[in-house]
mmCIF file of C-alpha atoms in Angstrom:
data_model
loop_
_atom_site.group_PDB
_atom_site.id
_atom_site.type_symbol
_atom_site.label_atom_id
_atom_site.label_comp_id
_atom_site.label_asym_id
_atom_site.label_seq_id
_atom_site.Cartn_x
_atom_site.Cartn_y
_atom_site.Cartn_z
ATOM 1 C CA UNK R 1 21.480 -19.285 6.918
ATOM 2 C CA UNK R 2 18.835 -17.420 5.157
ATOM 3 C CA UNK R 3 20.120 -14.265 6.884
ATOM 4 C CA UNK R 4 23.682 -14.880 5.778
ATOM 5 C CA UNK R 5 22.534 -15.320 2.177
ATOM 6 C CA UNK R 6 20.372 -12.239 2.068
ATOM 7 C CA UNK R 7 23.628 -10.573 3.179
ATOM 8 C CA UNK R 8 25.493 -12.220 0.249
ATOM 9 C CA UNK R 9 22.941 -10.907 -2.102
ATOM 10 C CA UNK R 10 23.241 -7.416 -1.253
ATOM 11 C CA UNK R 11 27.280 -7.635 -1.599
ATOM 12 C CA UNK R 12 26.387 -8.947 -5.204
ATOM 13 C CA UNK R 13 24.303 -6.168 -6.101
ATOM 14 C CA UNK R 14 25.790 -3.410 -4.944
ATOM 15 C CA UNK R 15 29.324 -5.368 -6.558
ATOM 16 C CA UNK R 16 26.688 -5.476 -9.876
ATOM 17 C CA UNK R 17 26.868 -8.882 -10.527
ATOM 18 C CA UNK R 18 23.952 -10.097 -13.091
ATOM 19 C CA UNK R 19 21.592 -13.091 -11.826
ATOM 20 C CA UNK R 20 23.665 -15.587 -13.535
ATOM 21 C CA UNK R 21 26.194 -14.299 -11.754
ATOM 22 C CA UNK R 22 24.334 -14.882 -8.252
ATOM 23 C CA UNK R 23 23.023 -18.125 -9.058
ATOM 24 C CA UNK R 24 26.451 -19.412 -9.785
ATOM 25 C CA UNK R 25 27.891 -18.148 -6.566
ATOM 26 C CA UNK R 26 24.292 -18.790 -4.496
ATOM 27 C CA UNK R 27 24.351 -22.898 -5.294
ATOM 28 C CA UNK R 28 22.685 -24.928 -4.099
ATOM 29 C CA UNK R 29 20.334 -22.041 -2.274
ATOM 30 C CA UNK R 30 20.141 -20.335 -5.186
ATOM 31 C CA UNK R 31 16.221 -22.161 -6.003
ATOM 32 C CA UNK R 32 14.777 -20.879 -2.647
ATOM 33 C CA UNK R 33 16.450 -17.327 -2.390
ATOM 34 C CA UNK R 34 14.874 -16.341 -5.846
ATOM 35 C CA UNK R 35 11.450 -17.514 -4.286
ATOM 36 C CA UNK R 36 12.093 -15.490 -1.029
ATOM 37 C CA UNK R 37 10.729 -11.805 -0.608
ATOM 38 C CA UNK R 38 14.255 -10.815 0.821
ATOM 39 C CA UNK R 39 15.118 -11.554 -2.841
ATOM 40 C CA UNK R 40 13.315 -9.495 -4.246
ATOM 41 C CA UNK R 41 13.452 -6.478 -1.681
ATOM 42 C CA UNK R 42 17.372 -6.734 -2.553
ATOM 43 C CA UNK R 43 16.358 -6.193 -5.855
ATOM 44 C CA UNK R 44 14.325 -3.542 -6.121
ATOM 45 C CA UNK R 45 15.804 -1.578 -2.875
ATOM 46 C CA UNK R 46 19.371 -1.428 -5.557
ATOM 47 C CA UNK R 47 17.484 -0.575 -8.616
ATOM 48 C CA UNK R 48 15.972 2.148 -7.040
ATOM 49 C CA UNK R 49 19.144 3.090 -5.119
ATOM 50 C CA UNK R 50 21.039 3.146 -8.486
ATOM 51 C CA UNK R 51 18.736 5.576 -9.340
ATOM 52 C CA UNK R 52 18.925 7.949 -6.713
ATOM 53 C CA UNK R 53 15.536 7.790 -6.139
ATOM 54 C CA UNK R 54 16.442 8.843 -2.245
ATOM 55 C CA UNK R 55 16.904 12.180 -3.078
ATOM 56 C CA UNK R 56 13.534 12.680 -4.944
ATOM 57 C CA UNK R 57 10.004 13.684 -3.395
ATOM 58 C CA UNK R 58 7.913 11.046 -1.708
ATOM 59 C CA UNK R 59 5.809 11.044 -4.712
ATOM 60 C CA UNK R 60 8.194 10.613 -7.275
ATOM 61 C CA UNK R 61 9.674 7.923 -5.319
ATOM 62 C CA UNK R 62 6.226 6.141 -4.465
ATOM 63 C CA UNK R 63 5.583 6.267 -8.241
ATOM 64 C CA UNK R 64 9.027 4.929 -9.239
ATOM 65 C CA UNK R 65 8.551 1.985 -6.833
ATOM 66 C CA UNK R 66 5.009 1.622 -8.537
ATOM 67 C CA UNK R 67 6.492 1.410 -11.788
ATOM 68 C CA UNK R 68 9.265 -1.366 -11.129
ATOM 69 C CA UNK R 69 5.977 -3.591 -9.927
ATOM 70 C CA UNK R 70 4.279 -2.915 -13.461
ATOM 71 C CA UNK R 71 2.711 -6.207 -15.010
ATOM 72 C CA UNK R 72 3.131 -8.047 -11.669
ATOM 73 C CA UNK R 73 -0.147 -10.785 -11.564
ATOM 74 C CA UNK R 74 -2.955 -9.524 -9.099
ATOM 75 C CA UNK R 75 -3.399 -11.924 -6.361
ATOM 76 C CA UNK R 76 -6.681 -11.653 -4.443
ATOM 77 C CA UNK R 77 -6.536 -11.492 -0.410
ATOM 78 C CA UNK R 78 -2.457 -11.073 -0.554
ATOM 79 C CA UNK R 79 -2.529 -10.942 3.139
ATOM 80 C CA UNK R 80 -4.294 -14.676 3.972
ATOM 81 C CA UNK R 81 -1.454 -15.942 4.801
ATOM 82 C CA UNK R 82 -1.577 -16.064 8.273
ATOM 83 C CA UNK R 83 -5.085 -16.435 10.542
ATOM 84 C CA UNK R 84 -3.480 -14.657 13.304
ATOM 85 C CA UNK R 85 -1.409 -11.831 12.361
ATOM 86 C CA UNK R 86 1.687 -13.664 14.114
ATOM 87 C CA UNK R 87 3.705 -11.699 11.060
ATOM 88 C CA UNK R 88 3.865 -9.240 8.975
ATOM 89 C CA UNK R 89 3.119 -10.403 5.219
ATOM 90 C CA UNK R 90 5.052 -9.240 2.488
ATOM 91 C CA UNK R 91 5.121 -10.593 -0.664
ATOM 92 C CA UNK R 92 6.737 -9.027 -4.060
ATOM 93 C CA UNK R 93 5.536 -11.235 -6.841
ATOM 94 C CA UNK R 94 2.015 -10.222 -6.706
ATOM 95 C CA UNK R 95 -0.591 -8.220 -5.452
ATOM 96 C CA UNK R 96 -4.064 -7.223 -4.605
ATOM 97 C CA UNK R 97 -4.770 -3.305 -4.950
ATOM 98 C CA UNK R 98 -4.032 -2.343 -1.447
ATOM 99 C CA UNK R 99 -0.788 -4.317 -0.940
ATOM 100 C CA UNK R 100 0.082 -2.648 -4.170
ATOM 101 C CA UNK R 101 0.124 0.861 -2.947
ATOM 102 C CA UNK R 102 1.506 -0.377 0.229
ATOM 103 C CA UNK R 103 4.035 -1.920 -0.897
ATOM 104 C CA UNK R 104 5.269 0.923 -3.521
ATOM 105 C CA UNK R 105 4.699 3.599 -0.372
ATOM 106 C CA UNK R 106 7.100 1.884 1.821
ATOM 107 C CA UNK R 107 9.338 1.103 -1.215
ATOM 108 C CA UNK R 108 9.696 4.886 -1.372
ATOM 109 C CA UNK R 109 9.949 5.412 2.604
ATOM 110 C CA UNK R 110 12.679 2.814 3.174
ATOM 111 C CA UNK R 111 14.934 3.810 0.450
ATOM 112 C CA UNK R 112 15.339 7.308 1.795
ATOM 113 C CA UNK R 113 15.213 6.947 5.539
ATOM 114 C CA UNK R 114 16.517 3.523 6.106
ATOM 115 C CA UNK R 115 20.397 3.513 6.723
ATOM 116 C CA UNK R 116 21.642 0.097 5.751
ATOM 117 C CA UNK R 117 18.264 -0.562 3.234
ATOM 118 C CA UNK R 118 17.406 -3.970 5.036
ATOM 119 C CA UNK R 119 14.540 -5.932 4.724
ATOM 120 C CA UNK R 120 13.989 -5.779 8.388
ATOM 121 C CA UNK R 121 13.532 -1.958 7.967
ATOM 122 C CA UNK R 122 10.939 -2.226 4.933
ATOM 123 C CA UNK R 123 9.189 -4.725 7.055
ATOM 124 C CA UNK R 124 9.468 -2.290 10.178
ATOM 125 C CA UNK R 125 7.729 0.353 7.614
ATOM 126 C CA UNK R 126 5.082 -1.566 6.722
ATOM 127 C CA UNK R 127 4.119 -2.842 9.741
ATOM 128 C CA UNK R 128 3.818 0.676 10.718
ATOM 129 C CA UNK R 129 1.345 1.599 7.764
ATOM 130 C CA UNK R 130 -0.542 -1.223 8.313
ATOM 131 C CA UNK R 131 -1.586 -1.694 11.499
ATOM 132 C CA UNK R 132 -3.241 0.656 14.010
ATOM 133 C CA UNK R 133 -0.994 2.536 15.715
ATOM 134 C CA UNK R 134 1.931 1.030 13.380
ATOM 135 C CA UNK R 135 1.560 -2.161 15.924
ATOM 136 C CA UNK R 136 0.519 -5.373 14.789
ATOM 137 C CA UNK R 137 -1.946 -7.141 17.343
ATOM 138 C CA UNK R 138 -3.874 -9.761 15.961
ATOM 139 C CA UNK R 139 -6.419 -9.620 13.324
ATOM 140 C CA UNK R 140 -8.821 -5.982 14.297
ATOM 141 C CA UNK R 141 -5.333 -4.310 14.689
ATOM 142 C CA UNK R 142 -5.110 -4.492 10.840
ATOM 143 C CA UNK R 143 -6.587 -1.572 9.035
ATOM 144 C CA UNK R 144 -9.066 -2.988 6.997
ATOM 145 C CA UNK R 145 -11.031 -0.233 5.868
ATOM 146 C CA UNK R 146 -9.401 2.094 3.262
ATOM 147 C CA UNK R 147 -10.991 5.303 5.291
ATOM 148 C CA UNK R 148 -9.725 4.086 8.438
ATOM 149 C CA UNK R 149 -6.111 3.429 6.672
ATOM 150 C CA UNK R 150 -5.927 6.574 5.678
ATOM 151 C CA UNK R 151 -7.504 7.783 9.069
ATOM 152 C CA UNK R 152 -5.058 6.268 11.209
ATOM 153 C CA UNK R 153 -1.938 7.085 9.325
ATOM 154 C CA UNK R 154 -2.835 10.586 8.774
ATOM 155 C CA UNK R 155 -3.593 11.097 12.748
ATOM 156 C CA UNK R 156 0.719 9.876 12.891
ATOM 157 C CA UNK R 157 1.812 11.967 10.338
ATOM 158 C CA UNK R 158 2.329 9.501 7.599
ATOM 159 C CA UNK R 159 -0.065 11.388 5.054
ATOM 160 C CA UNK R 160 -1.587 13.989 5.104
ATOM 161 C CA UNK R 161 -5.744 14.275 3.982
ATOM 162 C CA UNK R 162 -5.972 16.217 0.724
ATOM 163 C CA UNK R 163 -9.764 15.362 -0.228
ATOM 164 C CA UNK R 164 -11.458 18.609 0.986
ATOM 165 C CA UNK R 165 -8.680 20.700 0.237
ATOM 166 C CA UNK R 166 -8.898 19.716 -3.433
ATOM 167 C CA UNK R 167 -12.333 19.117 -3.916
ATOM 168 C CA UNK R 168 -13.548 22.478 -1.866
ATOM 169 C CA UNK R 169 -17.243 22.967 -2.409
ATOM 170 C CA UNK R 170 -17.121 19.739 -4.690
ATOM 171 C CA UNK R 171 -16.474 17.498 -1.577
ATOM 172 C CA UNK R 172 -19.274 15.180 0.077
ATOM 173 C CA UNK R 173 -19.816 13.785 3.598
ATOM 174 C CA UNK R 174 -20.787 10.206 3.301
ATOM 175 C CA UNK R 175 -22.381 8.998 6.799
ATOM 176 C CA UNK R 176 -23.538 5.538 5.732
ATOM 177 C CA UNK R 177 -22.766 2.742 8.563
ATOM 178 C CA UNK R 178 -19.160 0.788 7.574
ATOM 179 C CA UNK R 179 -19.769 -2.441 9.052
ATOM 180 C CA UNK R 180 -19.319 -4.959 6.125
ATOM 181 C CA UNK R 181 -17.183 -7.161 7.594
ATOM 182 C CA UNK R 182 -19.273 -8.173 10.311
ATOM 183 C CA UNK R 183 -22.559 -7.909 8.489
ATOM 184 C CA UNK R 184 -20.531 -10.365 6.081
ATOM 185 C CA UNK R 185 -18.338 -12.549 8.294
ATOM 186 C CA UNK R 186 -18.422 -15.695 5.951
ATOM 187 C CA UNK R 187 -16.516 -14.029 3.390
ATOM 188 C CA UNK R 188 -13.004 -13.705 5.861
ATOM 189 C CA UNK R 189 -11.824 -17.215 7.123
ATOM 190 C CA UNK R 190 -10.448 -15.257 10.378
ATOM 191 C CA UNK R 191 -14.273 -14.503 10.966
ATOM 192 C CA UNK R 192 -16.008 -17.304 9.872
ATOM 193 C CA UNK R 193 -15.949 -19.265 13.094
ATOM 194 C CA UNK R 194 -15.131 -17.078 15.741
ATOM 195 C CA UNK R 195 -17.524 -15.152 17.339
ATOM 196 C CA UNK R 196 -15.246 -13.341 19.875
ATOM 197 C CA UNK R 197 -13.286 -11.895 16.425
ATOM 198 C CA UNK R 198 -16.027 -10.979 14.981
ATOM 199 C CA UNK R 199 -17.111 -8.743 18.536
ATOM 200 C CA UNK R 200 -13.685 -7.301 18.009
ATOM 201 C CA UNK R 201 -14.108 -6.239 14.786
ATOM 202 C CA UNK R 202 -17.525 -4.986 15.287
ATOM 203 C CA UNK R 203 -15.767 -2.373 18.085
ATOM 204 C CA UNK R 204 -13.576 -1.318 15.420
ATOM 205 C CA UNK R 205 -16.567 -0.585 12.996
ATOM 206 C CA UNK R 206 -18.510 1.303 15.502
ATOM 207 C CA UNK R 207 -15.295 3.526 16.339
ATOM 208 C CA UNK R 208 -15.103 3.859 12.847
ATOM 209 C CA UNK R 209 -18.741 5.069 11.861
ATOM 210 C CA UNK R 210 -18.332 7.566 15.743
ATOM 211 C CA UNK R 211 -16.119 9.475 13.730
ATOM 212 C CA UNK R 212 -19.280 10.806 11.734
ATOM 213 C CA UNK R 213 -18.350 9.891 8.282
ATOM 214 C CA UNK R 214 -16.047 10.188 5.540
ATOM 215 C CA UNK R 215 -15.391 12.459 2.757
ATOM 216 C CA UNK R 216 -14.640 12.068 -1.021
ATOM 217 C CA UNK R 217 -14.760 13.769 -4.305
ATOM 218 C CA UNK R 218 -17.811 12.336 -6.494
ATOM 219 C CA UNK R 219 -16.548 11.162 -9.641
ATOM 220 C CA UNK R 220 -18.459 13.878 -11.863
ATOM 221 C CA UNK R 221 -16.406 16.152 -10.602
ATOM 222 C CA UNK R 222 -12.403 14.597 -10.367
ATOM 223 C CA UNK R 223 -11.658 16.467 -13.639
ATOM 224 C CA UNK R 224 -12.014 19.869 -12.300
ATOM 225 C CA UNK R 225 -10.553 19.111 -9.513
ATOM 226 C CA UNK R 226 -7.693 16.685 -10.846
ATOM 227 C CA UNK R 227 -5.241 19.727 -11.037
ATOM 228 C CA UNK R 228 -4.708 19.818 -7.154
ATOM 229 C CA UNK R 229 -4.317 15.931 -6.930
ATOM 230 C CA UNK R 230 -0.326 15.549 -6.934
ATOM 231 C CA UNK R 231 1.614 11.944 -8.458
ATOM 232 C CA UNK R 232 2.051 9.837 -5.891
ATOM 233 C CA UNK R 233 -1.008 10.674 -3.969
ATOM 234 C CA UNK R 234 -2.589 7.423 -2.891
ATOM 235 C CA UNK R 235 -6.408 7.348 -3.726
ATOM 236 C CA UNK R 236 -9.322 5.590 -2.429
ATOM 237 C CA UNK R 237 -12.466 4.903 -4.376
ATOM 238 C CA UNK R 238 -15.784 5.193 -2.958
ATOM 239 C CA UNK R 239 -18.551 3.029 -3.665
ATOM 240 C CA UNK R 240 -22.079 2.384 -3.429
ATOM 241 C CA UNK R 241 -22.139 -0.915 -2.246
ATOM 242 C CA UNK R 242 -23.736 -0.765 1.578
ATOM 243 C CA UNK R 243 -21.064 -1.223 4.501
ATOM 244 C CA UNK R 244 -18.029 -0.683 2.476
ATOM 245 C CA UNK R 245 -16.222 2.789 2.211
ATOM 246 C CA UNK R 246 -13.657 2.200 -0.619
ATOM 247 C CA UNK R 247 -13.908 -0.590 -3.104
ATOM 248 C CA UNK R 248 -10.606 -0.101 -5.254
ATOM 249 C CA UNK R 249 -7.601 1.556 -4.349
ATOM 250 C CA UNK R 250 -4.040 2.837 -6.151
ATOM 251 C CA UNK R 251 -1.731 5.542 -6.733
ATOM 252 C CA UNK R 252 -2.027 9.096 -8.381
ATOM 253 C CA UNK R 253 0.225 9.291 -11.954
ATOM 254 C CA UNK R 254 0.459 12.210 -14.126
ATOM 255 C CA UNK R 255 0.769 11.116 -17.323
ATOM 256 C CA UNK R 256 2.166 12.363 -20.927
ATOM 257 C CA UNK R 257 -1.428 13.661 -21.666
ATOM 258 C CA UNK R 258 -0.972 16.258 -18.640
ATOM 259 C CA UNK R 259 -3.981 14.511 -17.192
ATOM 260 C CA UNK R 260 -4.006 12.305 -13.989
ATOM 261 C CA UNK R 261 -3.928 8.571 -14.195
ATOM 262 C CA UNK R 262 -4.522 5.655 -11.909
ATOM 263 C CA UNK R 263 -2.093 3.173 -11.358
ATOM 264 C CA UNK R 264 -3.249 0.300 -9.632
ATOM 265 C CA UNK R 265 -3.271 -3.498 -9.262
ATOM 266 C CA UNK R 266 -5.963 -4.060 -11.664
ATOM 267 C CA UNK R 267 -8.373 -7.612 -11.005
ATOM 268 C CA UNK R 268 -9.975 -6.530 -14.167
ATOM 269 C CA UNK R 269 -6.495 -6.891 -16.133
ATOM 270 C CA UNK R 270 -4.966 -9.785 -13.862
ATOM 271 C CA UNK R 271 -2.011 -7.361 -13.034
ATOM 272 C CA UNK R 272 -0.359 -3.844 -11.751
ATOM 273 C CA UNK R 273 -1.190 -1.437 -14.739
ATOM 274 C CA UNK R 274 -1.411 2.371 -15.546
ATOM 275 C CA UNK R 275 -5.091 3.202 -16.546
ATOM 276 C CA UNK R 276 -4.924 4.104 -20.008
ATOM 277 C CA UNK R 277 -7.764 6.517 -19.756
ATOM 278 C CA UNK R 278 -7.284 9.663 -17.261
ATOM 279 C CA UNK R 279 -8.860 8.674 -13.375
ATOM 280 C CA UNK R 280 -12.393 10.977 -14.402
ATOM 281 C CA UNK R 281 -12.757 8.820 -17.557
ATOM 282 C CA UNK R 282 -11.474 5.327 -15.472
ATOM 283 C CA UNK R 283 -14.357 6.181 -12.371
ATOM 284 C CA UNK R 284 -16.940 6.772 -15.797
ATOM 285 C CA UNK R 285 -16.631 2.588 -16.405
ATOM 286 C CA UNK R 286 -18.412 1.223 -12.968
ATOM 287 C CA UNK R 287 -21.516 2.619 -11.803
ATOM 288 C CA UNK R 288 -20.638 1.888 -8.114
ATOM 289 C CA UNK R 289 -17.717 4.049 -7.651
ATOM 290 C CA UNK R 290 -19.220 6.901 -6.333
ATOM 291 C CA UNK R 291 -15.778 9.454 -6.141
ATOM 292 C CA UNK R 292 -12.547 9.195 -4.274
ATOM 293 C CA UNK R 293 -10.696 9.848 -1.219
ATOM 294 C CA UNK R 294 -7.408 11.294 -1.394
ATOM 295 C CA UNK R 295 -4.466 11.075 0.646
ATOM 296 C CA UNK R 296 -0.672 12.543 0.623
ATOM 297 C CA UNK R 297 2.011 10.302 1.601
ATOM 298 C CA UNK R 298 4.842 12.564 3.971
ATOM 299 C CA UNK R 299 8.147 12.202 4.269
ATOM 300 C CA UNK R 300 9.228 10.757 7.615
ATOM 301 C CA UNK R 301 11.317 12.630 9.998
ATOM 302 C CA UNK R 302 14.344 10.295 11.217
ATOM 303 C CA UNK R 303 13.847 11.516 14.775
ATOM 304 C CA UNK R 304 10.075 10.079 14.882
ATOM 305 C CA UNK R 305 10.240 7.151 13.281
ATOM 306 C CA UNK R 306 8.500 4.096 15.761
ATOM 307 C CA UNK R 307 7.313 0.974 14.835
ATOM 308 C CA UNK R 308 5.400 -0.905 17.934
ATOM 309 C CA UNK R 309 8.515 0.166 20.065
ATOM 310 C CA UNK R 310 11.492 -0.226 17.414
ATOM 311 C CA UNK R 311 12.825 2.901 16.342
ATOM 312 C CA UNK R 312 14.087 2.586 12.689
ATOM 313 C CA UNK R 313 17.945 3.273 12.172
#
């Protein structure tokens, strides 16, 4: 039924019919398609359809998607749905900082390379981003780590790794251990009490920390380098704190000012947000972020596109 009605929905949009218009013709499922994410996906998917937004760059369209999420409440641990992975979360009413890049990257992929714009397809997308190897498989397949993100989806072609490009001479190696989760397995309910999960995870760590490190820009030096960073580049900050590579993450925006922002899902501010300050000035304001990562998203060629073994349409 639900199917049917998400089908309805998209024949109302694209026919431009305003909510009240919906709800009159949706009753009496009206209550629970409004609280489903296929809703919203209809939604946004049309707005940004309506604006063409699939024949802009990846950036442009990564930032667009950003901005429709603006002022959305930041939910901690988006993702805790589920203990075992058995689907793919998505969830468009709020967000913690990496589900909010996430979300506006494949946003921006699925309005340009999906064919019919289903939800099925942005699901298929970020399944892909997601998980190692774009296939979900239990709890370690999920890229926890913002280095290993970025890691894994740059090895498939998704983005593309910007950081020592930019920051040249600037850049740092960083070669401390990642192993926070399993240092720290009380804080994840999917760890807490299982010992064989935990083993898994600490295999992913150590293929993690073989890879010799990570780098990133330091923050005392963004500003001279901010001219190479591009809107729409997805960042990663670094931090201090022991075991963790990234603390914070969010999405490159050049502003009015000329100057390059951070949009992100703020826990600070309770919501999505543009940083009113320029990124340099926003990394000034907490003495653990050491710098930041930076990645390119790429646009996807039709003829590659996999997730797990479904080839998008």
């Amino acid at each position: 039924m639900r199917y049917l009605l998400s089908i309805i929905l998209v024949l109302l949009c694209v026919a431009n019919c305003s909510l009240a218009q919906i709800k009159e013709k949706t009753l009496p499922y009206y209550d629970s398609l409004v609280a489903s994410p296929e809703f919203e996906f209809v939604l946004l998917i049309d707005r940004m359809l309506k604006e063409f937004l699939g024949d802009k760059h990846i950036g442009e369209r990564t930032i667009r998607a950003g901005k429709l999420l603006l002022d959305k409440p930041y939910i901690d641990k988006s993702l805790e749905m589920t203990s075992d992975e058995s689907q793919t979360v998505c969830n468009f009413t709020g967000f913690d900082c990496v589900t909010f890049f996430e979300t506006s990257w494949a946003l921006a992929v699925t309005v340009k390379t999906s064919y019919n714009h289903t939800y099925k397809d942005y699901i298929d997308v970020v399944t892909n981003h997601r998980y190692r190897d774009g296939i979900r498989n239990g709890f370690q397949s999920r890229l926890h780590y913002t280095s290993d993100y970025f890691y894994d989806n740059a090895k498939r072609g998704n983005l593309q790794e910007m950081t020592k490009s930019i920051g040249g001479s600037d850049t740092k190696l960083e070669k401390k251990p990642i192993n926070f989760m399993t240092t720290h397995p009380n804080l994840y309910k999917q760890l807490a009490n299982d010992p064989a999960m935990v083993a898994k995870m600490d295999s992913i760590e150590k293929m993690i920390n073989a890879r010799g490190g990570f780098y990133y820009i330091p923050k005392e030096d963004v500003e001279d380098n901010e001219k190479g960073i591009h809107t729409g580049d997805l960042i990663g900050i670094t931090t201090s704190i022991p075991g963790i590579d990234c603390s914070h993450t969010g999405i490159a925006i050049k502003e009015k000012d000329g100057r390059i922002h951070f949009m992100h899902a703020s826990s600070a501010m309770h919501k999505v947000i543009i940083s009113p300050m320029p990124l340099h000035d926003y990394l000034k304001g907490n003495a653990k972020q050491t710098g930041i990562m930076v990645y390119r998203p790429m646009e996807w060629g039709a003829s590659l596109l996999k997730v797990g073994s479904t080839k998008l349409k």
